[in-house]
Amino acid sequence: MSTRIRYTEEFKREAVSQVVERGHSVASVAGRLGVSTKSLYDWTKRYNDKGSKRSKEADEVKALKAELKRVTEERDIPKKGRRVLCQPVPLKYVFIRDHQTLFRTRPMCRVLGVHASGFYAWLRAELKPTTVRRARLSKLAKQSWLESGGIYGYRKVHHDLMDAGEPCAPNTVARIMRSAGLRAQVGYRRRPGKYGTKPAVVAANRLQQDFNVDAPDRVWVTDITYIRTHEGWLYLAAVIDLFSRKVVGWSMQPRMHTKLALDALMMAVWRRRSAPGVIVHSDQGSQFSSQEWRSFLDAHNLVPSMSRRGNCYDIAVAESFFHLLKTERIRRKTYLTRVDARQDVFEYIEMFYNPKRRHANNGMLSPVQFELAAM
């Protein structure tokens, strides 16, 4: 005959109620009832309806909280990262790295459509010394490009980085600027010119396209260009020293009369206080072939020189300066009045081009720096 004791369902439920409802321990109830603690634990698991109900409710609340957290993150992440949703993957990685304190990594990867493994691989590569150095060079290159007004190419930016104590190769700077979308200003095509009648006064061509000058104030070249404003045309005459490519004289007026060219030349004479015999080369425009122009040259012991008709190569230095002025400054702005244009052109010539802008002909020195180095 079996010695195993069998208990009714009612007995089991009441025993469980002593533990669950009355708060007695399982060991004390099992000792009093003469059952094993294992049996009482099994009965508790089987008949504790409230406990199982509470556990089920807790699991449901936990699942609902997790779902609410997930939905909230997926709602808030696009608010922060709306600008990077259509950006390249590296920019998405940068956003995820910068917002790890606000959101979890994997939900951000899921919302932005990238793999978490790819992000972690990128994060490890970002900490490499070469990556850190490239980021530093990229920041310095962009700073140099912005300080130039967005006109420098990789060669001039490379010289700026070398001067700042960052040794690097020009091709490295070119790759960095290309990846950052930084590029030099490109030129534009000029319309072919029209030529008038024979000028009143013609001088011999003493320059003959010899642009290599060994000292300041030996040869000056001069020319005139125009600037469009809503108020009308503004004309600029410039006098450039071939030695350093420095603009030594300029004048801006609303009419292209002989006085425009004379005022620019007068500024050059006053500022340079040059010795007699400076060659002043120009084209055969009406302003430079007038009697007033020739009289001024004779009065200040300046030697006239002119290109032949239709030949712009002898004044290529002046044309090159006007090309830089228009591509780097004028074509990038719209001037409402002549006063606005005058102020901007003055700022370009006297505060950027002469003292700061690097010139390839000067060994990547500005005109002012080149003249000081030659003294």
Tab-separated table of C-alpha atoms in Angstrom:
chain	number	residue	atom	x	y	z
A	1	MET	CA	0.000	0.000	0.000
A	2	SER	CA	1.360	3.462	-0.973
A	3	THR	CA	2.369	5.800	1.892
A	4	ARG	CA	2.036	8.908	-0.306
A	5	ILE	CA	-0.477	11.409	1.092
A	6	ARG	CA	-2.862	13.060	-1.299
A	7	TYR	CA	-4.414	16.497	-0.662
A	8	THR	CA	-7.564	17.961	-2.028
A	9	GLU	CA	-7.706	21.025	-4.218
A	10	GLU	CA	-9.363	22.983	-1.454
A	11	PHE	CA	-6.554	22.099	0.983
A	12	LYS	CA	-3.925	23.181	-1.489
A	13	ARG	CA	-5.644	26.482	-2.151
A	14	GLU	CA	-5.998	27.261	1.526
A	15	ALA	CA	-2.359	26.417	2.132
A	16	VAL	CA	-1.391	28.765	-0.641
A	17	SER	CA	-3.633	31.491	0.811
A	18	GLN	CA	-1.676	31.294	4.088
A	19	VAL	CA	1.420	32.242	2.170
A	20	VAL	CA	-0.051	34.726	-0.256
A	21	GLU	CA	-2.844	36.368	1.726
A	22	ARG	CA	-1.653	36.048	5.316
A	23	GLY	CA	1.998	36.669	4.615
A	24	HIS	CA	3.459	33.608	6.357
A	25	SER	CA	6.668	32.164	5.074
A	26	VAL	CA	6.648	28.993	3.002
A	27	ALA	CA	8.838	27.143	5.498
A	28	SER	CA	6.591	27.906	8.514
A	29	VAL	CA	3.377	26.940	6.689
A	30	ALA	CA	4.933	23.764	5.313
A	31	GLY	CA	6.150	22.777	8.821
A	32	ARG	CA	2.780	23.332	10.401
A	33	LEU	CA	0.882	21.466	7.706
A	34	GLY	CA	3.374	18.630	7.496
A	35	VAL	CA	4.097	19.041	3.782
A	36	SER	CA	7.369	19.579	2.037
A	37	THR	CA	8.418	23.065	1.073
A	38	LYS	CA	8.811	21.946	-2.537
A	39	SER	CA	5.179	20.888	-2.664
A	40	LEU	CA	4.030	24.139	-1.165
A	41	TYR	CA	6.149	26.095	-3.715
A	42	ASP	CA	4.558	24.073	-6.491
A	43	TRP	CA	1.067	24.734	-5.162
A	44	THR	CA	1.838	28.435	-4.865
A	45	LYS	CA	2.889	28.601	-8.498
A	46	ARG	CA	-0.155	26.653	-9.600
A	47	TYR	CA	-2.910	28.225	-7.502
A	48	ASN	CA	-1.694	31.783	-6.905
A	49	ASP	CA	-4.118	33.422	-9.334
A	50	LYS	CA	-3.511	36.928	-8.025
A	51	GLY	CA	0.244	36.506	-8.183
A	52	SER	CA	0.138	35.184	-11.716
A	53	LYS	CA	-2.271	37.932	-12.656
A	54	ARG	CA	0.012	40.526	-11.099
A	55	SER	CA	3.022	39.057	-12.877
A	56	LYS	CA	1.158	39.097	-16.170
A	57	GLU	CA	0.084	42.687	-15.631
A	58	ALA	CA	3.633	43.689	-14.708
A	59	ASP	CA	4.939	42.064	-17.869
A	60	GLU	CA	2.348	43.900	-19.916
A	61	VAL	CA	3.206	47.240	-18.264
A	62	LYS	CA	6.889	46.609	-18.858
A	63	ALA	CA	6.265	45.801	-22.513
A	64	LEU	CA	4.068	48.894	-22.901
A	65	LYS	CA	6.737	51.099	-21.331
A	66	ALA	CA	9.373	49.696	-23.659
A	67	GLU	CA	7.107	50.242	-26.655
A	68	LEU	CA	6.353	53.809	-25.510
A	69	LYS	CA	10.069	54.511	-25.157
A	70	ARG	CA	10.738	53.137	-28.618
A	71	VAL	CA	7.926	55.126	-30.212
A	72	THR	CA	8.998	58.306	-28.386
A	73	GLU	CA	12.586	57.917	-29.602
A	74	GLU	CA	11.488	57.261	-33.167
A	75	ARG	CA	9.340	60.394	-32.957
A	76	ASP	CA	12.024	62.651	-31.459
A	77	ILE	CA	15.039	61.469	-33.457
A	78	PRO	CA	13.756	62.878	-36.792
A	79	LYS	CA	13.098	66.214	-35.071
A	80	LYS	CA	16.794	66.496	-34.237
A	81	GLY	CA	18.104	64.846	-37.389
A	82	ARG	CA	15.713	66.079	-40.048
A	83	ARG	CA	18.562	67.802	-41.908
A	84	VAL	CA	20.662	64.609	-42.142
A	85	LEU	CA	17.989	62.177	-43.289
A	86	CYS	CA	18.971	62.696	-46.943
A	87	GLN	CA	22.660	63.331	-46.277
A	88	PRO	CA	25.539	60.886	-46.941
A	89	VAL	CA	26.206	58.114	-44.455
A	90	PRO	CA	29.252	59.775	-42.805
A	91	LEU	CA	27.131	62.795	-41.849
A	92	LYS	CA	24.569	60.455	-40.317
A	93	TYR	CA	27.345	58.830	-38.314
A	94	VAL	CA	28.397	62.256	-37.027
A	95	PHE	CA	24.821	62.986	-35.947
A	96	ILE	CA	24.573	59.660	-34.104
A	97	ARG	CA	27.866	60.292	-32.313
A	98	ASP	CA	26.827	63.788	-31.232
A	99	HIS	CA	23.426	62.655	-29.886
A	100	GLN	CA	24.372	59.486	-28.007
A	101	THR	CA	23.640	61.222	-24.714
A	102	LEU	CA	20.038	61.890	-25.797
A	103	PHE	CA	19.067	58.725	-27.663
A	104	ARG	CA	20.151	55.121	-27.822
A	105	THR	CA	22.477	54.203	-30.630
A	106	ARG	CA	20.523	51.379	-32.278
A	107	PRO	CA	17.209	53.274	-32.532
A	108	MET	CA	19.068	56.186	-34.149
A	109	CYS	CA	20.687	53.806	-36.617
A	110	ARG	CA	17.298	52.270	-37.401
A	111	VAL	CA	15.590	55.635	-37.928
A	112	LEU	CA	18.426	57.030	-40.079
A	113	GLY	CA	18.682	53.848	-42.127
A	114	VAL	CA	22.258	52.844	-41.280
A	115	HIS	CA	23.744	49.723	-39.702
A	116	ALA	CA	24.919	49.902	-36.127
A	117	SER	CA	27.976	47.799	-36.986
A	118	GLY	CA	28.953	50.306	-39.655
A	119	PHE	CA	28.612	53.156	-37.164
A	120	TYR	CA	30.823	51.441	-34.588
A	121	ALA	CA	33.423	50.663	-37.266
A	122	TRP	CA	33.402	54.322	-38.333
A	123	LEU	CA	33.695	55.416	-34.713
A	124	ARG	CA	36.778	53.263	-34.207
A	125	ALA	CA	38.365	54.571	-37.424
A	126	GLU	CA	37.604	58.169	-36.435
A	127	LEU	CA	39.898	57.872	-33.435
A	128	LYS	CA	42.937	56.937	-35.549
A	129	PRO	CA	45.766	59.520	-35.577
A	130	THR	CA	45.553	59.928	-39.363
A	131	THR	CA	41.837	60.644	-39.166
A	132	VAL	CA	42.332	63.184	-36.380
A	133	ARG	CA	45.081	64.940	-38.371
A	134	ARG	CA	42.950	64.989	-41.508
A	135	ALA	CA	40.080	66.563	-39.574
A	136	ARG	CA	42.459	69.234	-38.240
A	137	LEU	CA	43.803	69.967	-41.722
A	138	SER	CA	40.256	70.154	-43.076
A	139	LYS	CA	39.320	72.728	-40.443
A	140	LEU	CA	42.419	74.846	-41.137
A	141	ALA	CA	41.933	74.593	-44.915
A	142	LYS	CA	38.348	75.784	-44.639
A	143	GLN	CA	39.444	78.662	-42.397
A	144	SER	CA	42.070	79.732	-44.958
A	145	TRP	CA	39.537	79.437	-47.786
A	146	LEU	CA	36.968	81.519	-45.917
A	147	GLU	CA	39.506	84.199	-44.973
A	148	SER	CA	40.351	84.566	-48.667
A	149	GLY	CA	36.693	85.207	-49.425
A	150	GLY	CA	36.232	81.754	-50.949
A	151	ILE	CA	38.648	82.389	-53.823
A	152	TYR	CA	41.797	80.414	-52.917
A	153	GLY	CA	42.564	77.109	-54.590
A	154	TYR	CA	44.492	74.254	-53.039
A	155	ARG	CA	47.922	75.713	-53.872
A	156	LYS	CA	47.431	78.943	-51.946
A	157	VAL	CA	45.643	77.129	-49.118
A	158	HIS	CA	48.608	74.730	-48.965
A	159	HIS	CA	50.968	77.672	-48.461
A	160	ASP	CA	48.726	79.023	-45.695
A	161	LEU	CA	48.830	75.657	-43.918
A	162	MET	CA	52.614	75.496	-44.248
A	163	ASP	CA	52.905	78.986	-42.767
A	164	ALA	CA	50.662	77.866	-39.904
A	165	GLY	CA	53.085	75.036	-39.058
A	166	GLU	CA	51.085	72.175	-40.596
A	167	PRO	CA	53.402	70.268	-42.980
A	168	CYS	CA	51.384	68.519	-45.676
A	169	ALA	CA	51.499	67.754	-49.379
A	170	PRO	CA	49.615	69.874	-51.941
A	171	ASN	CA	47.726	66.802	-53.174
A	172	THR	CA	46.541	66.127	-49.622
A	173	VAL	CA	45.114	69.648	-49.428
A	174	ALA	CA	43.505	69.164	-52.842
A	175	ARG	CA	41.767	65.959	-51.679
A	176	ILE	CA	40.618	67.585	-48.445
A	177	MET	CA	39.171	70.585	-50.259
A	178	ARG	CA	37.503	68.380	-52.859
A	179	SER	CA	35.830	66.249	-50.177
A	180	ALA	CA	34.698	69.403	-48.331
A	181	GLY	CA	33.334	71.007	-51.503
A	182	LEU	CA	35.809	73.902	-51.397
A	183	ARG	CA	36.990	75.189	-54.764
A	184	ALA	CA	38.643	78.254	-56.214
A	185	GLN	CA	36.702	80.828	-58.168
A	186	VAL	CA	36.693	80.214	-61.907
A	187	GLY	CA	36.785	82.855	-64.580
A	188	TYR	CA	34.289	83.900	-67.213
A	189	ARG	CA	34.537	84.642	-70.925
A	190	ARG	CA	34.862	88.234	-72.030
A	191	ARG	CA	33.102	89.527	-75.066
A	192	PRO	CA	35.380	90.520	-77.940
A	193	GLY	CA	36.199	94.222	-77.924
A	194	LYS	CA	35.572	96.841	-80.586
A	195	TYR	CA	38.214	99.297	-81.707
A	196	GLY	CA	37.730	102.877	-82.836
A	197	THR	CA	39.669	105.292	-84.993
A	198	LYS	CA	43.357	106.110	-84.887
A	199	PRO	CA	44.375	107.735	-81.554
A	200	ALA	CA	45.646	111.299	-81.391
A	201	VAL	CA	48.942	110.460	-79.653
A	202	VAL	CA	50.746	107.141	-79.993
A	203	ALA	CA	53.869	106.189	-78.043
A	204	ALA	CA	56.353	103.447	-78.808
A	205	ASN	CA	56.007	100.055	-77.142
A	206	ARG	CA	58.854	100.021	-74.622
A	207	LEU	CA	57.534	97.047	-72.670
A	208	GLN	CA	57.439	94.377	-75.389
A	209	GLN	CA	55.778	91.890	-73.013
A	210	ASP	CA	58.804	91.857	-70.703
A	211	PHE	CA	57.066	91.492	-67.339
A	212	ASN	CA	60.177	90.568	-65.324
A	213	VAL	CA	61.280	93.678	-63.456
A	214	ASP	CA	64.120	93.572	-60.937
A	215	ALA	CA	63.150	96.565	-58.772
A	216	PRO	CA	60.074	98.591	-57.771
A	217	ASP	CA	58.984	101.669	-59.719
A	218	ARG	CA	60.637	100.696	-62.974
A	219	VAL	CA	57.511	99.856	-64.999
A	220	TRP	CA	53.867	100.627	-64.272
A	221	VAL	CA	50.944	99.334	-66.313
A	222	THR	CA	47.520	100.968	-66.294
A	223	ASP	CA	44.062	100.174	-67.626
A	224	ILE	CA	40.370	100.862	-67.046
A	225	THR	CA	37.467	98.503	-66.330
A	226	TYR	CA	33.798	98.911	-65.487
A	227	ILE	CA	31.571	97.791	-62.598
A	228	ARG	CA	27.808	97.361	-62.879
A	229	THR	CA	25.507	98.832	-60.216
A	230	HIS	CA	21.758	99.469	-60.068
A	231	GLU	CA	22.588	103.156	-60.096
A	232	GLY	CA	24.663	102.878	-63.287
A	233	TRP	CA	28.223	102.081	-64.356
A	234	LEU	CA	31.210	102.768	-62.110
A	235	TYR	CA	34.569	102.921	-63.878
A	236	LEU	CA	37.831	101.900	-62.211
A	237	ALA	CA	41.305	102.908	-63.373
A	238	ALA	CA	44.262	101.106	-61.798
A	239	VAL	CA	48.042	101.551	-61.936
A	240	ILE	CA	50.075	98.414	-61.141
A	241	ASP	CA	53.796	98.050	-60.431
A	242	LEU	CA	55.155	95.121	-62.448
A	243	PHE	CA	57.777	94.295	-59.824
A	244	SER	CA	55.367	93.220	-57.076
A	245	ARG	CA	51.996	93.410	-58.889
A	246	LYS	CA	50.920	95.963	-56.284
A	247	VAL	CA	48.132	98.406	-57.129
A	248	VAL	CA	49.953	101.679	-56.502
A	249	GLY	CA	47.204	103.975	-57.792
A	250	TRP	CA	43.501	103.802	-58.517
A	251	SER	CA	40.487	105.992	-59.146
A	252	MET	CA	36.741	105.324	-59.429
A	253	GLN	CA	34.316	107.672	-61.184
A	254	PRO	CA	30.898	107.447	-62.877
A	255	ARG	CA	32.323	108.681	-66.220
A	256	MET	CA	35.198	107.264	-68.223
A	257	HIS	CA	36.960	110.526	-68.964
A	258	THR	CA	40.662	111.323	-69.115
A	259	LYS	CA	40.430	112.621	-65.543
A	260	LEU	CA	39.755	109.068	-64.369
A	261	ALA	CA	43.108	107.819	-65.669
A	262	LEU	CA	44.943	110.968	-64.549
A	263	ASP	CA	43.638	110.690	-60.973
A	264	ALA	CA	44.823	107.068	-60.733
A	265	LEU	CA	48.259	108.020	-62.041
A	266	MET	CA	48.412	111.005	-59.696
A	267	MET	CA	47.787	108.692	-56.741
A	268	ALA	CA	50.626	106.428	-57.881
A	269	VAL	CA	53.022	109.401	-58.208
A	270	TRP	CA	52.125	110.762	-54.778
A	271	ARG	CA	52.295	107.406	-52.996
A	272	ARG	CA	55.500	106.093	-54.550
A	273	ARG	CA	57.556	109.309	-54.882
A	274	SER	CA	59.438	107.472	-57.595
A	275	ALA	CA	62.576	108.528	-59.403
A	276	PRO	CA	62.268	109.995	-62.899
A	277	GLY	CA	62.105	107.638	-65.851
A	278	VAL	CA	59.344	105.239	-64.752
A	279	ILE	CA	57.767	103.599	-67.801
A	280	VAL	CA	53.960	103.905	-67.798
A	281	HIS	CA	52.492	101.371	-70.213
A	282	SER	CA	48.876	101.478	-71.435
A	283	ASP	CA	46.734	100.598	-74.411
A	284	GLN	CA	45.685	103.080	-77.082
A	285	GLY	CA	42.444	104.086	-75.386
A	286	SER	CA	41.246	107.658	-75.758
A	287	GLN	CA	42.092	108.457	-72.130
A	288	PHE	CA	45.740	107.414	-72.596
A	289	SER	CA	46.213	108.941	-76.046
A	290	SER	CA	45.010	112.419	-75.135
A	291	GLN	CA	47.130	115.536	-74.900
A	292	GLU	CA	46.314	115.883	-71.167
A	293	TRP	CA	47.768	112.431	-70.509
A	294	ARG	CA	50.953	113.145	-72.426
A	295	SER	CA	51.382	116.523	-70.722
A	296	PHE	CA	51.038	114.910	-67.284
A	297	LEU	CA	53.680	112.298	-68.133
A	298	ASP	CA	56.086	114.959	-69.344
A	299	ALA	CA	55.504	117.142	-66.292
A	300	HIS	CA	56.409	114.267	-63.925
A	301	ASN	CA	59.265	112.811	-65.981
A	302	LEU	CA	57.355	109.616	-66.747
A	303	VAL	CA	58.053	107.665	-69.940
A	304	PRO	CA	54.980	106.737	-72.041
A	305	SER	CA	54.591	103.314	-73.625
A	306	MET	CA	51.667	101.864	-75.589
A	307	SER	CA	50.616	98.532	-77.000
A	308	ARG	CA	49.722	98.268	-80.620
A	309	ARG	CA	46.076	98.488	-81.573
A	310	GLY	CA	44.025	95.444	-80.575
A	311	ASN	CA	46.902	93.870	-78.630
A	312	CYS	CA	46.058	93.262	-74.986
A	313	TYR	CA	49.047	91.066	-74.159
A	314	ASP	CA	51.329	93.907	-73.029
A	315	ILE	CA	48.800	94.950	-70.385
A	316	ALA	CA	48.064	91.364	-69.380
A	317	VAL	CA	49.052	92.134	-65.778
A	318	ALA	CA	46.343	94.807	-65.511
A	319	GLU	CA	43.834	92.537	-67.240
A	320	SER	CA	44.765	89.748	-64.832
A	321	PHE	CA	44.136	92.016	-61.840
A	322	PHE	CA	40.714	93.038	-63.177
A	323	HIS	CA	39.929	89.380	-63.775
A	324	LEU	CA	40.749	88.566	-60.128
A	325	LEU	CA	38.757	91.556	-58.880
A	326	LYS	CA	35.655	90.543	-60.797
A	327	THR	CA	35.756	86.809	-60.146
A	328	GLU	CA	36.736	87.088	-56.493
A	329	ARG	CA	34.570	90.023	-55.492
A	330	ILE	CA	32.410	91.909	-58.024
A	331	ARG	CA	30.675	88.982	-59.728
A	332	ARG	CA	29.717	87.564	-56.356
A	333	LYS	CA	27.761	90.626	-55.236
A	334	THR	CA	25.037	92.978	-56.397
A	335	TYR	CA	25.653	96.672	-55.809
A	336	LEU	CA	22.667	98.939	-55.333
A	337	THR	CA	24.645	102.181	-55.574
A	338	ARG	CA	28.038	103.335	-56.800
A	339	VAL	CA	28.949	104.125	-53.185
A	340	ASP	CA	28.480	100.466	-52.241
A	341	ALA	CA	30.685	99.395	-55.134
A	342	ARG	CA	33.391	101.954	-54.267
A	343	GLN	CA	33.535	100.800	-50.661
A	344	ASP	CA	33.754	97.141	-51.632
A	345	VAL	CA	36.431	97.672	-54.299
A	346	PHE	CA	38.457	99.822	-51.886
A	347	GLU	CA	38.260	97.064	-49.265
A	348	TYR	CA	39.412	94.479	-51.819
A	349	ILE	CA	42.398	96.500	-53.084
A	350	GLU	CA	43.710	98.144	-49.929
A	351	MET	CA	42.737	95.591	-47.280
A	352	PHE	CA	43.029	92.278	-49.088
A	353	TYR	CA	44.810	92.286	-52.458
A	354	ASN	CA	47.816	94.476	-51.637
A	355	PRO	CA	48.545	93.389	-48.039
A	356	LYS	CA	47.235	89.819	-47.857
A	357	ARG	CA	46.437	88.043	-51.125
A	358	ARG	CA	49.100	85.544	-52.137
A	359	HIS	CA	50.475	85.984	-55.642
A	360	ALA	CA	52.136	83.185	-57.606
A	361	ASN	CA	54.509	85.608	-59.303
A	362	ASN	CA	55.760	86.715	-55.862
A	363	GLY	CA	56.488	83.220	-54.582
A	364	MET	CA	53.126	83.059	-52.839
A	365	LEU	CA	53.729	86.343	-51.005
A	366	SER	CA	51.387	89.307	-51.078
A	367	PRO	CA	52.584	92.412	-52.990
A	368	VAL	CA	53.337	94.292	-49.778
A	369	GLN	CA	55.217	91.332	-48.269
A	370	PHE	CA	57.186	90.849	-51.494
A	371	GLU	CA	58.340	94.468	-51.568
A	372	LEU	CA	59.351	94.342	-47.900
A	373	ALA	CA	61.315	91.138	-48.501
A	374	ALA	CA	63.138	92.767	-51.440
A	375	MET	CA	64.266	95.775	-49.412
